[in-house]
Structures are given as structure tokens and as C-alpha cells.
Amino acid sequence: MTNRRNRLLAAPLLALLALLAFAGPAAASGESVGSCIAEKLEELIEESGDLDEVLHELHVDTSIGDHFEKKCIEAPSPILPETNEIIWGGAAFLILFVLMVKKGFPAVKGAMDARAEKIRSDLDAAEQARVDAQSVQSDYEARLADAKTEASRLIDEGRADADQVRTGLITQAEADAAGIRERAASESAAAKAQAIADLRSEVAGIALGAAERVVQASLDAEVQGRLIDAYIDEVAGTDG
Amino acid sequence: MADPRVAGYAEALFAVAAAEGDPSVVEDELFRFAQALRSDDSLGSTLADTGLPLARRLQVIEDLLGSRASAVSTALVSMVVGAGRTAELPAIVDAMVERGAASRNKTVATVRSAVDLTADQSERLAAAINTRTGRDVEVRVVIDPSVLGGVVTEIGDDIIDGSVRRRLNQLRESFR
């Protein structure tokens, strides 16, 4: 019964030790607190020779555990590690430092340089893109200005052409009107002249008809004879 | 140049007239008949109408010339009409007259007047033409009322117009 109780009491104690051992001591010696306490317990058990008695003392006098714990937790020097640790740690540091200097640093530096170069390149590209964009914008604005100028010029030309066409049409219309007036006047004058000529011809016809009738009435045999005689004298050239 | 057929008939008529005596009388009678034929279209169409019997047409000629012309002139006109050359008769007579004048070394002067010229007027006119042109002419008078008064003389292509009609025409032109 007592062994069983001791085992039951030892279980949490071992769990505590395992916890302390795996949790790691604050010491830099590489030995955990658990393992230290276990070593102390083993030494105590070897000194007394009876596990139950040791457990009983630990159960009655809790200061023993506290003593173990304080003794195991406290490192020999909180600052200066063990010599071998310094050696191994220094060697490892040196190796790691050399590796870092020889391999890691150039790689990191190369990566950083590449990164910086990439950033610089990206910045240059961005600057170039900005310049290109400004150039495009300037070109667009120039084209827009040219388009506005061209549109304005076309409008002015169209207006000038329209004015010219309007002026030409007005001039042509005036010329046509003048031509029509001139033709009308000419036709009127021609009609007037023709009417006068017709009237004159008509009057002449009437007058000549009357004269012919008068002449015929007056041309008796005596007059005919005188006309013939006068003709003969005229042909002979003796009519003076 | 005259139509050879017209010239042939003219030569034949002149030869017959010359054979029968004084050709100038026959020439004068035929000339007057030709002028009547020119001025009277119905006479020409009657004599040229082949639908009428030749005897009827010859009777017309006999009625017109029998008492006014010599038998030779009547026979010559009947011969030309009987030969179917009535339309060419004026031209044949003109050629015959020119042929007769040429045989006497003269030129025919065709004188158109409203009234007939007296023999004295014809002689004086012939002398006046001779004085003016230097050519001896035989005056052939054509009665043309359209002349109204005065005389128009044609000698070949030359025309001496002293008619009242010309004076009236000049007056008409002056009105235009």
C-alpha cells in the first residue's frame, strides 16, 4: 500500500522532472533542470538506499525539493558559458561567419544589388513611361491644337469660299440681268427699227403704187413718144 | 452656146427665108410671133398640146398669121409646131434673127417698150446705139407694158435701161 502510494506520489514528481528536463534549464551547460534534479535524486537514493524513505522525506520535507530545484536551476555563471561551449560556439560562429562572408554576404549583396537594380530599372522604366506618357500627351495636345487650327482654317476657308461663291453668283446674276436688259433693249430697238422699216416700206409701196397709177394715166402716146425720143438722145449722148 | 437642135432649126428657117426672097421680112414676122408666144401662155400651151389634132393647131396658126404675115412665115411656124417644137419656137426665132443679122454683118438689139417705135425712132435708135457702142444693129421691138414708158435695149449681154419702171424701182429703193 505504501509502495503504491509512493508510486502515485512519484508520478507527478517524475512528470515535473521530465517537464523541467525537456523545458530546458536557464543554464548554458547543456544539462536540463530535470536531468539535474534526477541526478540529485539518484544520488540521494544511493545515499539512503531506500526509495520509500526518500520519497517520504521529500513528501514530508518540501524544502528538499526546493533545495534541489534551486541548486539545479542556478547556473555556475549566468554570463560566462562553459569553455567548451565557448570553443564550439566560437568555432561554429567563425565557420558560420566565414560562410556568411564568403557565400551568404555576396549572395545577399548580389540579391540586394539585383533588387536595387531591378528597382532602379523599374524606376527608370516608370520614369520613361512617365516621359513617354508626357510625350504622348504633348503629342496628343499638339495634334488636338493642330486639329483645332485645321478645323478653324477649314471653317475660315469654307466661309471664304461661300463668300466667294455668293459674290460670284451675285456678279453673275447682275451680269445676266444686265444682259437681259441689254437684249431686251436691243430687241426693242430692232423691233422698233423693223416696225419703222415695215411702215416705211408700206408707205413707199402705197406711194409708189399711187405714183405708178398717176404715171400710167399720164403716159399717153405723146408722152411715150417724148420719152422714147429722150431715150434715143440719151443713148446717142446728145441730151446735153 | 446655143442648143444644137435650136441652131439647126434656126439655120433651116433662115435658109428657107433667104431662098424665098428677103429674109428680113420673114425674120421680122417670126420675131413678132415669137414675142406674142412669150407673152401669151395660153397660145403656147394650145399650140404645144398634142392632145389637140395637128390640123386644129395649124388652123390656129393660119387664123393668127394668115392675113398678117407672109405665106413663108406661116409655113415655117406651121412646120416647127408640126415637128412638136412649139416650146423651142421663141429660141429658134431668136437664133434665126441673130443668124440673119450676122449675115448682114449686124447685131440684133432687142428693144422693149410700152408702145411700138416708129420707123424713124427705130432708125435713130440704131444710129444712136452705133454711135455709143460702135456696132451696127438691127432693132427688134418687143411691146412690153411692164416697162410703163421709155425704152430698154438689150444688145447681147449689155442692157441700156431708160424705162419709167426703172425710175420707179430706183425710187422704191430710195425709200428703204
CSV table of C-alpha atoms in Angstrom, one decimal:
chain,number,residue,atom,x,y,z
A,1,MET,CA,0.0,0.0,0.0
A,2,THR,CA,2.8,2.4,0.8
A,3,ASN,CA,4.6,1.5,-2.4
A,4,ARG,CA,1.5,2.1,-4.3
A,5,ARG,CA,1.1,5.5,-2.6
A,6,ASN,CA,4.8,6.2,-3.2
A,7,ARG,CA,4.4,5.4,-6.8
A,8,LEU,CA,1.4,7.6,-7.1
A,9,LEU,CA,3.4,10.4,-5.5
A,10,ALA,CA,6.4,9.7,-7.7
A,11,ALA,CA,4.3,10.0,-10.8
A,12,PRO,CA,3.7,13.7,-10.6
A,13,LEU,CA,7.3,14.2,-9.4
A,14,LEU,CA,8.7,12.4,-12.4
A,15,ALA,CA,6.4,14.3,-14.7
A,16,LEU,CA,7.7,17.5,-13.1
A,17,LEU,CA,11.2,16.4,-13.6
A,18,ALA,CA,10.5,15.5,-17.2
A,19,LEU,CA,8.9,18.8,-17.7
A,20,LEU,CA,11.8,20.6,-16.2
A,21,ALA,CA,14.2,18.4,-18.2
A,22,PHE,CA,12.5,19.0,-21.5
A,23,ALA,CA,11.7,22.6,-20.8
A,24,GLY,CA,15.4,23.3,-20.7
A,25,PRO,CA,17.4,25.0,-17.9
A,26,ALA,CA,18.4,28.5,-17.9
A,27,ALA,CA,22.0,27.3,-17.6
A,28,ALA,CA,24.1,27.2,-20.6
A,29,SER,CA,25.8,24.0,-19.7
A,30,GLY,CA,23.6,21.9,-21.9
A,31,GLU,CA,22.2,19.9,-18.8
A,32,SER,CA,18.5,20.4,-18.2
A,33,VAL,CA,17.0,21.2,-14.8
A,34,GLY,CA,15.1,17.9,-14.9
A,35,SER,CA,18.2,15.8,-15.5
A,36,CYS,CA,19.9,17.7,-12.8
A,37,ILE,CA,17.2,17.0,-10.3
A,38,ALA,CA,17.1,13.4,-11.4
A,39,GLU,CA,20.8,13.2,-10.8
A,40,LYS,CA,20.4,14.7,-7.3
A,41,LEU,CA,17.6,12.3,-6.6
A,42,GLU,CA,19.7,9.3,-7.7
A,43,GLU,CA,22.5,10.5,-5.5
A,44,LEU,CA,20.0,10.8,-2.6
A,45,ILE,CA,18.6,7.4,-3.2
A,46,GLU,CA,22.1,5.9,-3.4
A,47,GLU,CA,22.9,7.6,-0.1
A,48,SER,CA,19.9,6.4,1.7
A,49,GLY,CA,19.4,3.1,-0.1
A,50,ASP,CA,15.6,3.1,0.3
A,51,LEU,CA,13.4,4.7,-2.2
A,52,ASP,CA,10.4,4.8,0.0
A,53,GLU,CA,12.2,6.6,2.7
A,54,VAL,CA,13.5,9.2,0.2
A,55,LEU,CA,10.0,9.7,-1.1
A,56,HIS,CA,8.7,10.0,2.3
A,57,GLU,CA,11.2,12.6,3.2
A,58,LEU,CA,10.5,14.5,0.1
A,59,HIS,CA,6.8,14.4,0.9
A,60,VAL,CA,7.3,15.5,4.5
A,61,ASP,CA,10.0,18.0,3.9
A,62,THR,CA,9.2,20.0,0.8
A,63,SER,CA,12.2,22.2,1.3
A,64,ILE,CA,14.4,19.3,-0.1
A,65,GLY,CA,12.7,19.6,-3.5
A,66,ASP,CA,13.1,23.4,-3.3
A,67,HIS,CA,16.7,22.9,-2.5
A,68,PHE,CA,17.2,20.6,-5.5
A,69,GLU,CA,15.4,22.9,-7.8
A,70,LYS,CA,17.3,25.9,-6.6
A,71,LYS,CA,20.6,24.1,-6.9
A,72,CYS,CA,19.9,22.7,-10.4
A,73,ILE,CA,18.4,25.9,-11.8
A,74,GLU,CA,21.2,28.1,-10.7
A,75,ALA,CA,24.0,28.0,-13.3
A,76,PRO,CA,27.5,28.2,-12.3
A,77,SER,CA,27.8,31.7,-14.1
A,78,PRO,CA,24.9,33.4,-15.6
A,79,ILE,CA,27.1,35.3,-18.0
A,80,LEU,CA,30.1,33.3,-18.9
A,81,PRO,CA,29.2,29.9,-20.5
A,82,GLU,CA,31.3,26.8,-20.3
A,83,THR,CA,34.7,26.8,-22.0
A,84,ASN,CA,33.8,24.1,-24.4
A,85,GLU,CA,30.7,25.8,-25.3
A,86,ILE,CA,32.7,29.0,-26.0
A,87,ILE,CA,35.1,27.0,-28.1
A,88,TRP,CA,32.4,25.2,-30.0
A,89,GLY,CA,30.2,28.2,-30.2
A,90,GLY,CA,33.1,30.4,-31.3
A,91,ALA,CA,34.1,27.8,-33.9
A,92,ALA,CA,30.6,27.5,-35.1
A,93,PHE,CA,30.3,31.2,-35.2
A,94,LEU,CA,33.5,31.6,-37.1
A,95,ILE,CA,32.5,28.9,-39.6
A,96,LEU,CA,29.1,30.4,-39.9
A,97,PHE,CA,30.7,33.9,-40.2
A,98,VAL,CA,33.2,32.7,-42.8
A,99,LEU,CA,30.4,31.0,-44.7
A,100,MET,CA,28.3,34.1,-44.4
A,101,VAL,CA,31.2,36.3,-45.5
A,102,LYS,CA,32.2,34.1,-48.4
A,103,LYS,CA,28.9,32.8,-49.5
A,104,GLY,CA,25.9,34.4,-47.8
A,105,PHE,CA,27.0,38.0,-47.9
A,106,PRO,CA,27.9,38.0,-51.7
A,107,ALA,CA,24.6,36.2,-52.4
A,108,VAL,CA,22.7,38.6,-50.2
A,109,LYS,CA,24.6,41.6,-51.6
A,110,GLY,CA,24.0,40.3,-55.2
A,111,ALA,CA,20.4,39.8,-54.4
A,112,MET,CA,20.2,43.2,-52.9
A,113,ASP,CA,22.1,44.7,-55.8
A,114,ALA,CA,19.8,42.9,-58.2
A,115,ARG,CA,16.9,44.1,-56.2
A,116,ALA,CA,18.2,47.6,-56.2
A,117,GLU,CA,19.0,47.3,-59.9
A,118,LYS,CA,15.5,46.0,-60.5
A,119,ILE,CA,14.0,48.8,-58.5
A,120,ARG,CA,16.2,51.3,-60.3
A,121,SER,CA,15.2,49.7,-63.6
A,122,ASP,CA,11.6,49.8,-62.6
A,123,LEU,CA,12.0,53.4,-61.6
A,124,ASP,CA,13.7,54.2,-64.9
A,125,ALA,CA,11.0,52.4,-66.7
A,126,ALA,CA,8.4,54.2,-64.7
A,127,GLU,CA,10.2,57.5,-65.5
A,128,GLN,CA,10.5,56.5,-69.1
A,129,ALA,CA,6.8,55.6,-69.1
A,130,ARG,CA,6.0,58.9,-67.5
A,131,VAL,CA,8.1,60.7,-70.1
A,132,ASP,CA,6.5,58.7,-72.8
A,133,ALA,CA,3.1,59.5,-71.4
A,134,GLN,CA,4.0,63.1,-71.2
A,135,SER,CA,5.3,62.9,-74.8
A,136,VAL,CA,2.1,61.2,-75.9
A,137,GLN,CA,0.1,63.8,-74.0
A,138,SER,CA,2.1,66.5,-75.6
A,139,ASP,CA,1.7,64.9,-79.0
A,140,TYR,CA,-2.0,64.5,-78.4
A,141,GLU,CA,-2.3,68.1,-77.2
A,142,ALA,CA,-0.3,69.2,-80.2
A,143,ARG,CA,-2.5,67.2,-82.5
A,144,LEU,CA,-5.5,68.5,-80.8
A,145,ALA,CA,-4.2,72.0,-81.3
A,146,ASP,CA,-3.4,71.2,-84.9
A,147,ALA,CA,-6.9,69.7,-85.3
A,148,LYS,CA,-8.5,72.8,-83.8
A,149,THR,CA,-6.3,75.0,-86.0
A,150,GLU,CA,-7.1,72.9,-89.1
A,151,ALA,CA,-10.8,73.0,-88.2
A,152,SER,CA,-10.7,76.7,-87.8
A,153,ARG,CA,-8.8,77.0,-91.0
A,154,LEU,CA,-11.3,74.8,-92.8
A,155,ILE,CA,-14.2,76.9,-91.4
A,156,ASP,CA,-12.5,80.1,-92.5
A,157,GLU,CA,-11.8,78.6,-95.9
A,158,GLY,CA,-15.4,77.4,-96.2
A,159,ARG,CA,-16.7,80.8,-95.1
A,160,ALA,CA,-14.3,82.4,-97.7
A,161,ASP,CA,-15.4,80.0,-100.4
A,162,ALA,CA,-19.1,80.6,-99.5
A,163,ASP,CA,-18.5,84.4,-99.7
A,164,GLN,CA,-16.7,84.0,-103.0
A,165,VAL,CA,-19.5,81.8,-104.4
A,166,ARG,CA,-22.1,84.3,-103.2
A,167,THR,CA,-20.1,87.2,-104.7
A,168,GLY,CA,-19.7,85.3,-107.9
A,169,LEU,CA,-23.4,84.4,-108.0
A,170,ILE,CA,-24.4,88.0,-107.3
A,171,THR,CA,-22.0,89.2,-110.0
A,172,GLN,CA,-23.2,86.6,-112.5
A,173,ALA,CA,-26.9,87.5,-111.7
A,174,GLU,CA,-26.1,91.1,-112.1
A,175,ALA,CA,-24.4,90.4,-115.4
A,176,ASP,CA,-27.3,88.2,-116.5
A,177,ALA,CA,-29.7,90.9,-115.6
A,178,ALA,CA,-27.7,93.5,-117.5
A,179,GLY,CA,-27.5,91.1,-120.5
A,180,ILE,CA,-31.3,90.6,-120.3
A,181,ARG,CA,-31.9,94.3,-120.1
A,182,GLU,CA,-29.4,94.9,-123.0
A,183,ARG,CA,-31.0,92.2,-125.1
A,184,ALA,CA,-34.5,93.5,-124.3
A,185,ALA,CA,-33.4,97.0,-125.3
A,186,SER,CA,-31.7,95.6,-128.4
A,187,GLU,CA,-34.7,93.6,-129.3
A,188,SER,CA,-37.0,96.5,-128.6
A,189,ALA,CA,-34.8,98.7,-130.8
A,190,ALA,CA,-34.7,96.1,-133.5
A,191,ALA,CA,-38.4,95.6,-133.3
A,192,LYS,CA,-38.9,99.4,-133.5
A,193,ALA,CA,-36.5,99.6,-136.4
A,194,GLN,CA,-38.3,96.8,-138.1
A,195,ALA,CA,-41.6,98.4,-137.5
A,196,ILE,CA,-40.3,101.6,-138.9
A,197,ALA,CA,-38.8,99.8,-141.9
A,198,ASP,CA,-42.1,97.9,-142.4
A,199,LEU,CA,-44.1,101.1,-142.1
A,200,ARG,CA,-41.7,102.9,-144.5
A,201,SER,CA,-41.9,100.1,-147.0
A,202,GLU,CA,-45.7,100.0,-146.7
A,203,VAL,CA,-45.8,103.8,-147.2
A,204,ALA,CA,-43.4,103.5,-150.0
A,205,GLY,CA,-45.4,100.8,-151.6
A,206,ILE,CA,-48.6,102.8,-151.3
A,207,ALA,CA,-46.9,105.9,-152.6
A,208,LEU,CA,-45.2,104.1,-155.5
A,209,GLY,CA,-48.5,102.4,-156.4
A,210,ALA,CA,-50.2,105.7,-156.4
A,211,ALA,CA,-47.3,107.2,-158.4
A,212,GLU,CA,-47.4,104.3,-160.9
A,213,ARG,CA,-51.1,104.8,-161.4
A,214,VAL,CA,-50.6,108.5,-161.9
A,215,VAL,CA,-47.7,107.8,-164.3
A,216,GLN,CA,-49.7,105.3,-166.2
A,217,ALA,CA,-52.6,107.7,-166.5
A,218,SER,CA,-50.3,110.4,-167.7
A,219,LEU,CA,-48.4,108.3,-170.2
A,220,ASP,CA,-50.4,109.0,-173.4
A,221,ALA,CA,-49.0,108.4,-176.9
A,222,GLU,CA,-47.4,111.9,-177.0
A,223,VAL,CA,-45.6,111.4,-173.7
A,224,GLN,CA,-44.5,108.0,-174.7
A,225,GLY,CA,-43.1,109.4,-177.9
A,226,ARG,CA,-41.2,112.1,-176.0
A,227,LEU,CA,-39.8,109.5,-173.6
A,228,ILE,CA,-38.6,107.4,-176.5
A,229,ASP,CA,-37.0,110.4,-178.2
A,230,ALA,CA,-35.4,111.4,-174.9
A,231,TYR,CA,-34.0,107.9,-174.5
A,232,ILE,CA,-32.6,107.9,-178.1
A,233,ASP,CA,-31.0,111.2,-177.4
A,234,GLU,CA,-29.6,109.9,-174.1
A,235,VAL,CA,-28.1,106.8,-175.8
A,236,ALA,CA,-26.7,109.0,-178.5
A,237,GLY,CA,-25.2,111.3,-175.9
A,238,THR,CA,-26.9,114.4,-177.3
A,239,ASP,CA,-29.2,115.1,-174.3
A,240,GLY,CA,-26.9,117.7,-173.1
B,1,MET,CA,-23.6,78.1,-176.7
B,2,ALA,CA,-27.0,77.6,-178.4
B,3,ASP,CA,-28.7,74.2,-178.3
B,4,PRO,CA,-27.6,72.4,-181.5
B,5,ARG,CA,-31.2,71.5,-182.2
B,6,VAL,CA,-32.3,75.1,-181.9
B,7,ALA,CA,-29.4,76.2,-184.0
B,8,GLY,CA,-30.3,73.6,-186.7
B,9,TYR,CA,-33.9,74.7,-186.8
B,10,ALA,CA,-32.8,78.4,-186.9
B,11,GLU,CA,-30.4,77.7,-189.8
B,12,ALA,CA,-33.1,75.9,-191.7
B,13,LEU,CA,-35.6,78.7,-191.2
B,14,PHE,CA,-33.1,81.3,-192.3
B,15,ALA,CA,-32.2,79.2,-195.4
B,16,VAL,CA,-35.8,78.9,-196.4
B,17,ALA,CA,-36.5,82.6,-195.8
B,18,ALA,CA,-33.4,83.5,-197.8
B,19,ALA,CA,-34.4,81.1,-200.6
B,20,GLU,CA,-37.9,82.7,-200.8
B,21,GLY,CA,-36.6,86.3,-201.1
B,22,ASP,CA,-35.9,89.0,-198.5
B,23,PRO,CA,-35.3,87.2,-195.2
B,24,SER,CA,-35.5,90.3,-193.1
B,25,VAL,CA,-39.3,90.5,-193.6
B,26,VAL,CA,-39.7,86.8,-192.6
B,27,GLU,CA,-37.4,87.5,-189.6
B,28,ASP,CA,-39.5,90.4,-188.5
B,29,GLU,CA,-42.8,88.5,-188.8
B,30,LEU,CA,-41.4,85.5,-187.0
B,31,PHE,CA,-39.9,87.7,-184.3
B,32,ARG,CA,-43.2,89.4,-183.6
B,33,PHE,CA,-45.0,86.0,-183.5
B,34,ALA,CA,-42.4,84.7,-181.1
B,35,GLN,CA,-42.9,87.7,-178.8
B,36,ALA,CA,-46.7,87.1,-178.9
B,37,LEU,CA,-46.0,83.4,-178.0
B,38,ARG,CA,-43.8,84.6,-175.0
B,39,SER,CA,-46.4,87.0,-173.7
B,40,ASP,CA,-49.5,84.7,-174.1
B,41,ASP,CA,-49.1,81.4,-172.2
B,42,SER,CA,-52.5,80.1,-173.4
B,43,LEU,CA,-51.4,80.4,-177.0
B,44,GLY,CA,-48.2,78.5,-176.3
B,45,SER,CA,-50.0,75.7,-174.4
B,46,THR,CA,-52.6,75.4,-177.1
B,47,LEU,CA,-50.0,75.0,-179.9
B,48,ALA,CA,-48.0,72.6,-177.8
B,49,ASP,CA,-51.0,70.5,-176.8
B,50,THR,CA,-50.5,67.2,-178.6
B,51,GLY,CA,-54.0,66.2,-177.4
B,52,LEU,CA,-55.3,68.6,-180.0
B,53,PRO,CA,-55.3,67.4,-183.6
B,54,LEU,CA,-52.5,68.9,-185.6
B,55,ALA,CA,-54.9,70.3,-188.1
B,56,ARG,CA,-56.6,72.2,-185.3
B,57,ARG,CA,-53.4,73.7,-184.1
B,58,LEU,CA,-52.3,74.6,-187.7
B,59,GLN,CA,-55.7,76.2,-188.2
B,60,VAL,CA,-55.0,78.4,-185.2
B,61,ILE,CA,-51.7,79.5,-186.8
B,62,GLU,CA,-53.4,80.2,-190.0
B,63,ASP,CA,-56.0,82.3,-188.2
B,64,LEU,CA,-53.3,84.3,-186.4
B,65,LEU,CA,-50.8,84.8,-189.3
B,66,GLY,CA,-52.8,84.2,-192.5
B,67,SER,CA,-53.8,87.8,-193.1
B,68,ARG,CA,-50.9,89.5,-191.2
B,69,ALA,CA,-47.8,87.6,-192.4
B,70,SER,CA,-46.3,86.2,-195.5
B,71,ALA,CA,-47.1,82.6,-196.6
B,72,VAL,CA,-43.5,81.7,-195.9
B,73,SER,CA,-43.6,82.9,-192.3
B,74,THR,CA,-46.9,81.0,-191.8
B,75,ALA,CA,-45.5,77.8,-193.3
B,76,LEU,CA,-42.3,78.0,-191.2
B,77,VAL,CA,-44.3,78.4,-188.0
B,78,SER,CA,-46.6,75.5,-189.0
B,79,MET,CA,-43.5,73.4,-189.8
B,80,VAL,CA,-42.0,74.0,-186.3
B,81,VAL,CA,-45.3,73.4,-184.5
B,82,GLY,CA,-45.9,70.3,-186.6
B,83,ALA,CA,-42.5,69.0,-185.6
B,84,GLY,CA,-43.5,69.2,-181.9
B,85,ARG,CA,-41.1,72.1,-181.2
B,86,THR,CA,-43.5,74.7,-180.1
B,87,ALA,CA,-41.8,75.3,-176.8
B,88,GLU,CA,-38.5,76.0,-178.5
B,89,LEU,CA,-40.0,78.3,-181.2
B,90,PRO,CA,-39.1,81.6,-179.5
B,91,ALA,CA,-35.5,80.5,-179.1
B,92,ILE,CA,-35.4,79.2,-182.7
B,93,VAL,CA,-36.7,82.5,-183.9
B,94,ASP,CA,-34.2,84.5,-181.8
B,95,ALA,CA,-31.3,82.4,-183.2
B,96,MET,CA,-32.7,82.8,-186.7
B,97,VAL,CA,-32.9,86.6,-186.3
B,98,GLU,CA,-29.3,86.7,-185.0
B,99,ARG,CA,-28.3,84.5,-187.9
B,100,GLY,CA,-29.9,86.9,-190.4
B,101,ALA,CA,-28.3,89.9,-188.7
B,102,ALA,CA,-25.0,88.2,-188.8
B,103,SER,CA,-25.3,87.5,-192.5
B,104,ARG,CA,-25.7,91.3,-192.9
B,105,ASN,CA,-22.8,92.0,-190.5
B,106,LYS,CA,-25.1,93.4,-187.9
B,107,THR,CA,-26.1,92.7,-184.3
B,108,VAL,CA,-29.6,92.3,-183.0
B,109,ALA,CA,-30.7,95.0,-180.5
B,110,THR,CA,-33.9,93.9,-178.7
B,111,VAL,CA,-35.8,97.0,-177.7
B,112,ARG,CA,-38.7,96.6,-175.1
B,113,SER,CA,-41.1,99.5,-175.0
B,114,ALA,CA,-44.7,100.0,-173.8
B,115,VAL,CA,-45.6,101.3,-177.3
B,116,ASP,CA,-44.2,100.4,-180.7
B,117,LEU,CA,-41.5,102.6,-182.1
B,118,THR,CA,-41.9,104.4,-185.3
B,119,ALA,CA,-39.6,103.7,-188.2
B,120,ASP,CA,-37.9,107.0,-187.6
B,121,GLN,CA,-37.4,106.2,-184.0
B,122,SER,CA,-36.0,102.8,-184.8
B,123,GLU,CA,-33.5,104.2,-187.3
B,124,ARG,CA,-32.5,107.0,-184.9
B,125,LEU,CA,-32.1,104.5,-182.1
B,126,ALA,CA,-30.0,102.2,-184.3
B,127,ALA,CA,-27.8,105.1,-185.2
B,128,ALA,CA,-27.5,106.2,-181.5
B,129,ILE,CA,-26.5,102.7,-180.5
B,130,ASN,CA,-24.0,102.6,-183.3
B,131,THR,CA,-22.6,105.9,-182.0
B,132,ARG,CA,-22.4,104.7,-178.5
B,133,THR,CA,-21.2,101.1,-179.0
B,134,GLY,CA,-19.6,101.2,-182.4
B,135,ARG,CA,-21.7,98.3,-183.6
B,136,ASP,CA,-24.3,98.2,-186.4
B,137,VAL,CA,-27.5,96.9,-185.0
B,138,GLU,CA,-30.9,95.8,-186.2
B,139,VAL,CA,-33.6,97.0,-183.9
B,140,ARG,CA,-36.3,94.4,-182.9
B,141,VAL,CA,-39.1,96.0,-180.9
B,142,VAL,CA,-40.9,94.0,-178.2
B,143,ILE,CA,-44.1,95.5,-176.8
B,144,ASP,CA,-43.8,95.2,-173.0
B,145,PRO,CA,-46.4,97.1,-170.9
B,146,SER,CA,-44.5,96.5,-167.7
B,147,VAL,CA,-41.9,99.0,-169.0
B,148,LEU,CA,-44.6,101.6,-168.5
B,149,GLY,CA,-42.7,104.2,-170.5
B,150,GLY,CA,-39.4,104.7,-172.2
B,151,VAL,CA,-37.2,102.0,-173.6
B,152,VAL,CA,-35.0,99.1,-172.5
B,153,THR,CA,-32.4,98.0,-175.1
B,154,GLU,CA,-30.5,94.6,-174.9
B,155,ILE,CA,-27.5,94.0,-177.1
B,156,GLY,CA,-26.1,90.7,-176.2
B,157,ASP,CA,-25.2,91.0,-172.5
B,158,ASP,CA,-25.4,94.8,-172.5
B,159,ILE,CA,-28.5,96.5,-171.2
B,160,ILE,CA,-29.4,100.2,-171.6
B,161,ASP,CA,-32.4,100.8,-169.3
B,162,GLY,CA,-34.2,104.1,-169.8
B,163,SER,CA,-37.7,102.9,-168.7
B,164,VAL,CA,-40.1,104.5,-166.3
B,165,ARG,CA,-40.2,101.2,-164.5
B,166,ARG,CA,-36.5,101.5,-163.6
B,167,ARG,CA,-37.1,105.0,-162.3
B,168,LEU,CA,-39.9,103.8,-160.1
B,169,ASN,CA,-37.7,100.9,-158.9
B,170,GLN,CA,-35.0,103.4,-158.0
B,171,LEU,CA,-37.5,105.5,-156.2
B,172,ARG,CA,-38.6,102.3,-154.2
B,173,GLU,CA,-35.1,101.5,-153.3
B,174,SER,CA,-34.5,105.0,-152.0
B,175,PHE,CA,-37.4,104.5,-149.6
B,176,ARG,CA,-35.6,101.5,-147.9
